[in-house]
CSV table of C-alpha atoms and ligand atoms in Angstrom, one decimal:
chain,number,residue,atom,x,y,z
A,17,MET,CA,-14.4,-5.2,3.9
A,18,ASN,CA,-14.2,-1.4,4.2
A,19,PRO,CA,-12.5,0.7,1.6
A,20,LEU,CA,-8.9,1.4,2.7
A,21,ILE,CA,-7.0,4.6,2.1
A,22,ILE,CA,-3.4,4.6,3.0
A,23,ALA,CA,-1.2,7.7,3.4
A,24,ASN,CA,2.5,7.0,2.6
A,25,TRP,CA,4.4,9.9,3.9
A,26,LYS,CA,7.7,8.4,2.7
A,27,MET,CA,10.8,10.1,4.2
A,28,ASN,CA,9.1,13.4,4.6
A,29,LEU,CA,8.3,15.2,7.8
A,30,ARG,CA,10.2,15.2,11.1
A,31,PRO,CA,8.5,13.5,14.1
A,32,ASN,CA,7.0,16.8,15.4
A,33,GLN,CA,5.7,17.7,11.9
A,34,ALA,CA,4.3,14.3,11.4
A,35,ALA,CA,2.5,14.5,14.7
A,36,ASP,CA,1.0,17.9,13.7
A,37,LEU,CA,-0.3,16.6,10.4
A,38,ALA,CA,-1.7,13.5,12.1
A,39,LEU,CA,-3.5,15.8,14.6
A,40,ASP,CA,-4.9,17.8,11.7
A,41,MET,CA,-6.1,14.7,10.0
A,42,LYS,CA,-7.6,13.3,13.2
A,43,LYS,CA,-9.8,16.4,13.4
A,44,ILE,CA,-10.8,16.5,9.8
A,45,LEU,CA,-11.5,12.8,9.5
A,46,LYS,CA,-13.2,12.1,12.7
A,47,LYS,CA,-16.6,11.7,11.1
A,48,GLU,CA,-15.4,9.2,8.5
A,49,VAL,CA,-17.0,5.9,9.3
A,50,ASN,CA,-16.9,2.5,7.5
A,51,LYS,CA,-13.6,3.4,5.9
A,52,ASP,CA,-10.2,2.2,7.0
A,53,ILE,CA,-7.7,5.0,7.1
A,54,VAL,CA,-4.0,4.3,7.7
A,55,ILE,CA,-1.1,6.6,8.1
A,56,CYS,CA,2.4,5.3,7.3
A,57,PRO,CA,5.0,7.8,8.6
A,58,SER,CA,8.7,7.1,8.6
A,59,PHE,CA,10.1,4.9,11.4
A,60,THR,CA,11.3,7.8,13.5
A,61,ALA,CA,7.8,9.4,13.5
A,62,LEU,CA,5.9,6.2,14.4
A,63,ASP,CA,5.9,7.0,18.1
A,64,SER,CA,4.7,10.6,17.8
A,65,VAL,CA,2.0,9.7,15.3
A,66,SER,CA,0.9,6.7,17.3
A,67,ASN,CA,0.3,8.9,20.3
A,68,VAL,CA,-1.9,11.3,18.3
A,69,ILE,CA,-4.1,8.7,16.6
A,70,LYS,CA,-4.5,6.3,19.5
A,71,LYS,CA,-8.2,5.5,20.0
A,72,THR,CA,-9.3,7.2,16.8
A,73,ASN,CA,-10.6,5.9,13.4
A,74,ILE,CA,-7.1,6.2,12.0
A,75,SER,CA,-4.7,3.2,12.1
A,76,LEU,CA,-0.9,3.1,12.0
A,77,GLY,CA,1.3,1.5,9.4
A,78,ALA,CA,5.0,1.3,8.6
A,79,GLN,CA,6.7,1.7,5.3
A,80,ASN,CA,9.0,-1.3,5.5
A,81,VAL,CA,9.9,-4.3,7.7
A,82,PHE,CA,12.4,-7.0,7.9
A,83,TRP,CA,11.5,-10.7,8.1
A,84,LYS,CA,13.6,-11.7,11.1
A,85,ASP,CA,12.6,-11.0,14.7
A,86,SER,CA,16.0,-9.8,15.9
A,87,GLY,CA,19.7,-10.2,15.2
A,88,ALA,CA,22.5,-8.6,13.3
A,89,PHE,CA,20.4,-6.8,10.7
A,90,THR,CA,21.7,-3.2,10.9
A,91,GLY,CA,19.2,-0.6,9.9
A,92,GLU,CA,16.2,-2.9,9.8
A,93,GLU,CA,13.1,-3.2,11.9
A,94,SER,CA,11.1,-6.3,13.0
A,95,ILE,CA,7.4,-6.9,13.1
A,96,LYS,CA,7.5,-7.2,16.8
A,97,ASN,CA,9.1,-3.7,17.2
A,98,LEU,CA,6.6,-2.2,14.8
A,99,LYS,CA,3.7,-3.7,16.7
A,100,GLU,CA,5.0,-2.1,19.9
A,101,PHE,CA,4.2,1.2,18.3
A,102,GLY,CA,0.7,0.0,17.4
A,103,CYS,CA,1.4,-0.7,13.7
A,104,GLU,CA,-1.3,-2.9,12.1
A,105,TYR,CA,-0.2,-2.5,8.5
A,106,VAL,CA,3.1,-2.5,6.7
A,107,ILE,CA,3.9,-1.5,3.1
A,108,VAL,CA,6.2,-4.1,1.4
A,109,GLY,CA,7.8,-4.0,-1.9
A,110,HIS,CA,7.2,-0.3,-2.7
A,111,SER,CA,8.9,0.7,-5.9
A,112,ASP,CA,11.2,3.0,-4.0
A,113,ARG,CA,12.5,0.0,-2.1
A,114,ARG,CA,12.8,-2.1,-5.2
A,115,ARG,CA,14.6,0.6,-7.1
A,116,TYR,CA,16.9,2.1,-4.5
A,117,PHE,CA,17.4,-0.8,-2.1
A,118,TYR,CA,17.3,-3.6,-4.7
A,119,GLU,CA,14.5,-5.5,-3.0
A,120,THR,CA,13.6,-8.6,-5.0
A,121,ASN,CA,10.3,-10.5,-5.2
A,122,GLU,CA,12.0,-13.2,-3.2
A,123,MET,CA,12.8,-10.8,-0.3
A,124,ILE,CA,9.3,-9.4,-0.5
A,125,ASN,CA,7.9,-12.9,-0.3
A,126,LYS,CA,9.7,-13.4,3.0
A,127,LYS,CA,8.4,-10.1,4.3
A,128,ILE,CA,4.8,-11.0,3.5
A,129,SER,CA,5.2,-14.4,5.1
A,130,ALA,CA,6.7,-12.8,8.3
A,131,CYS,CA,3.9,-10.2,8.4
A,132,LEU,CA,1.1,-12.8,8.3
A,133,ASP,CA,2.9,-15.0,10.9
A,134,GLY,CA,3.3,-11.9,13.1
A,135,GLY,CA,-0.3,-10.7,12.8
A,136,MET,CA,0.4,-7.7,10.6
A,137,THR,CA,-1.5,-6.9,7.4
A,138,PRO,CA,1.0,-6.5,4.5
A,139,VAL,CA,0.4,-4.0,1.7
A,140,LEU,CA,2.1,-5.5,-1.3
A,141,CYS,CA,3.0,-2.9,-4.0
A,142,ILE,CA,3.3,-4.1,-7.5
A,143,GLY,CA,3.5,-2.3,-10.8
A,144,GLU,CA,5.3,-2.0,-14.1
A,145,ASN,CA,7.7,0.8,-15.1
A,146,MET,CA,7.4,2.9,-18.2
A,147,GLU,CA,9.8,0.8,-20.3
A,148,GLU,CA,8.0,-2.4,-19.4
A,149,ARG,CA,4.6,-0.8,-20.4
A,150,ARG,CA,6.0,0.5,-23.7
A,151,GLU,CA,7.4,-2.9,-24.5
A,152,GLY,CA,4.1,-4.6,-23.8
A,153,LYS,CA,5.5,-6.4,-20.8
A,154,ALA,CA,3.1,-4.9,-18.1
A,155,GLU,CA,0.9,-8.0,-17.9
A,156,HIS,CA,3.9,-10.3,-17.5
A,157,VAL,CA,5.5,-8.0,-14.8
A,158,LEU,CA,2.3,-7.9,-12.8
A,159,TRP,CA,1.9,-11.7,-13.1
A,160,SER,CA,5.5,-12.4,-12.0
A,161,GLN,CA,5.4,-9.9,-9.2
A,162,LEU,CA,2.2,-11.5,-7.8
A,163,THR,CA,3.2,-15.1,-8.2
A,164,GLU,CA,6.7,-14.6,-6.8
A,165,CYS,CA,5.8,-12.3,-4.0
A,166,LEU,CA,2.9,-14.5,-3.0
A,167,LYS,CA,4.6,-17.9,-3.5
A,168,ASN,CA,3.6,-20.4,-0.8
A,169,ILE,CA,1.4,-17.9,0.9
A,170,ASP,CA,-1.8,-19.5,1.9
A,171,LEU,CA,-4.1,-16.8,3.2
A,172,MET,CA,-6.1,-18.0,6.2
A,173,PRO,CA,-9.7,-16.8,6.7
A,174,SER,CA,-8.5,-14.7,9.6
A,175,GLU,CA,-5.8,-13.0,7.6
A,176,GLN,CA,-5.9,-10.0,5.3
A,177,ILE,CA,-3.6,-8.8,2.6
A,178,VAL,CA,-3.7,-5.6,0.5
A,179,ILE,CA,-2.4,-5.4,-3.1
A,180,ALA,CA,-1.5,-1.9,-4.2
A,181,TYR,CA,-1.3,-1.6,-7.9
A,182,GLU,CA,1.1,1.3,-8.6
A,183,PRO,CA,2.4,1.8,-12.1
A,184,VAL,CA,5.9,3.1,-11.3
A,185,TRP,CA,5.8,5.7,-14.0
A,186,ALA,CA,2.6,7.2,-12.5
A,187,ILE,CA,4.1,7.8,-9.1
A,188,SER,CA,4.4,11.6,-8.6
A,189,THR,CA,8.0,11.7,-7.4
A,190,SER,CA,9.6,8.7,-9.1
A,191,GLY,CA,7.8,8.6,-12.4
A,192,THR,CA,6.3,11.0,-14.8
A,193,GLY,CA,3.6,12.0,-12.4
A,194,GLN,CA,1.0,11.1,-15.1
A,195,VAL,CA,-2.1,9.4,-14.0
A,196,MET,CA,-3.0,6.3,-16.0
A,197,GLU,CA,-6.1,6.2,-18.2
A,198,VAL,CA,-9.0,4.8,-16.1
A,199,SER,CA,-9.6,2.2,-18.8
A,200,ASP,CA,-6.0,1.0,-18.5
A,201,VAL,CA,-6.2,0.9,-14.7
A,202,GLN,CA,-9.3,-1.2,-15.1
A,203,ARG,CA,-7.5,-3.6,-17.4
A,204,SER,CA,-4.7,-4.0,-14.8
A,205,PHE,CA,-7.2,-4.5,-12.0
A,206,ASN,CA,-8.9,-7.3,-14.0
A,207,LEU,CA,-5.6,-8.9,-14.5
A,208,VAL,CA,-4.5,-8.6,-10.8
A,209,TYR,CA,-7.9,-10.0,-9.8
A,210,GLN,CA,-7.6,-12.9,-12.2
A,211,ASN,CA,-4.1,-13.7,-11.0
A,212,LEU,CA,-5.3,-13.7,-7.4
A,213,ILE,CA,-8.2,-16.1,-8.1
A,214,ASP,CA,-5.7,-18.4,-9.8
A,215,LEU,CA,-3.7,-18.4,-6.6
A,216,TRP,CA,-6.4,-18.5,-3.9
A,217,PRO,CA,-10.0,-19.6,-3.4
A,218,LEU,CA,-12.5,-17.1,-4.6
A,219,THR,CA,-14.0,-16.5,-1.2
A,220,ILE,CA,-10.6,-15.7,0.2
A,221,VAL,CA,-9.9,-13.2,-2.7
A,222,ASN,CA,-13.3,-11.6,-2.2
A,223,ASN,CA,-13.3,-11.4,1.6
A,224,ASN,CA,-9.6,-11.1,2.6
A,225,VAL,CA,-7.9,-9.1,-0.2
A,226,ARG,CA,-8.3,-5.5,-1.0
A,227,ILE,CA,-6.8,-4.1,-4.2
A,228,LEU,CA,-5.8,-0.4,-4.2
A,229,TYR,CA,-4.6,2.0,-6.8
A,230,GLY,CA,-1.6,4.3,-6.3
A,231,GLY,CA,0.2,6.8,-8.4
A,232,SER,CA,-0.5,10.6,-8.4
A,233,VAL,CA,-3.9,10.1,-6.8
A,234,ASP,CA,-5.4,13.4,-5.7
A,235,GLY,CA,-8.8,14.7,-4.7
A,236,GLN,CA,-9.9,15.1,-8.3
A,237,ILE,CA,-8.7,12.0,-10.0
A,238,SER,CA,-9.8,9.8,-7.1
A,239,ALA,CA,-13.5,10.5,-8.0
A,240,GLU,CA,-13.0,8.9,-11.5
A,241,LEU,CA,-10.8,6.1,-10.3
A,242,SER,CA,-13.2,5.1,-7.6
A,243,ASN,CA,-15.6,3.8,-10.3
A,244,ILE,CA,-13.2,1.0,-11.2
A,245,ASP,CA,-14.5,-2.5,-10.7
A,246,LYS,CA,-12.8,-4.2,-7.7
A,247,ILE,CA,-11.0,-1.1,-6.5
A,248,LYS,CA,-11.1,-1.0,-2.7
A,249,GLY,CA,-9.1,2.2,-2.0
A,250,PHE,CA,-5.9,4.1,-2.6
A,251,LEU,CA,-2.3,4.3,-1.6
A,252,VAL,CA,-1.5,7.9,-1.6
A,253,GLY,CA,1.9,9.6,-1.5
A,254,GLY,CA,2.3,13.3,-2.2
A,255,ALA,CA,-1.4,14.2,-1.8
A,256,SER,CA,-1.5,12.6,1.7
A,257,LEU,CA,0.9,15.3,2.9
A,258,ASP,CA,-2.0,17.7,2.6
A,259,SER,CA,-4.9,16.9,5.0
A,260,GLN,CA,-7.6,18.6,3.0
A,261,GLU,CA,-6.6,16.8,-0.2
A,262,PHE,CA,-6.3,13.5,1.6
A,263,ALA,CA,-9.8,14.1,3.1
A,264,LYS,CA,-11.2,14.6,-0.5
A,265,ILE,CA,-9.7,11.3,-1.6
A,266,ILE,CA,-11.3,9.6,1.3
A,267,LYS,CA,-14.7,11.1,0.5
A,268,ASN,CA,-14.5,9.9,-3.0
A,269,ILE,CA,-14.1,6.2,-2.3
A,270,GLN,CA,-17.3,4.3,-1.3
B,543,LIG,P1,2.2,9.5,-5.2
B,543,LIG,O1,2.9,8.3,-4.5
B,543,LIG,O2,0.8,9.5,-4.7
B,543,LIG,O3,3.0,10.7,-4.7
B,543,LIG,O4,2.3,9.3,-6.7
B,543,LIG,C1,2.3,7.0,-4.3
B,543,LIG,C2,3.3,6.0,-3.7
B,543,LIG,O5,4.5,6.1,-4.0
B,543,LIG,O6,2.9,5.1,-3.0
């Protein structure tokens, strides 16, 4: 599996601004091969970005999805709708969604199941907040998020899933903006990997699951973080709004 670098533009950029940034990235990143690069703009910018990155080495992702195909679910979007724009990936369970929209592990589990049934690759975000880390609960939080979000999910050899480990307190806009010590990130990665092999066969975990790190990743720190065992890429927020910085991050992961 190629390394995967995902830009999460969150609720920034109007559709025309998003298209401009995508165009810039398309030019800067055109020589990047053997790396999967994904842009996740907001819903309203999916169309404009999709037109820019069509037939390039950049794929499209969404920041959220609902688990039903259609119906009275005001404000939500279905997998089918997102696929019409060319989305191949969708972020689920981002800490912003958990925090402001009260998404639970149970809801996230339904989203993951719907994604896999609908042929979309889910990017499951997990991570402890500062209080949980201080109280020594980080390991338990990761374990419960993984087991509850992935409950009854049997990954088929043709399916992929991405786990983005993002300690909430390390996210630039919602936390302290501090980057975690590399040794602590490694410890969390070991734990996530161990939990995954408790859930699924080893070959599935090694061939169909990519584990990413997210939280204040930039061009500099990504070089250090890319040495982590089992890391397969990054989920990038703030730094992905700057094409040069995003390109540096991409260069740093092998
Ligand atoms: P950040 O955001 O890179 O700005 O910390 C990461 C994220 O929220 O996914």
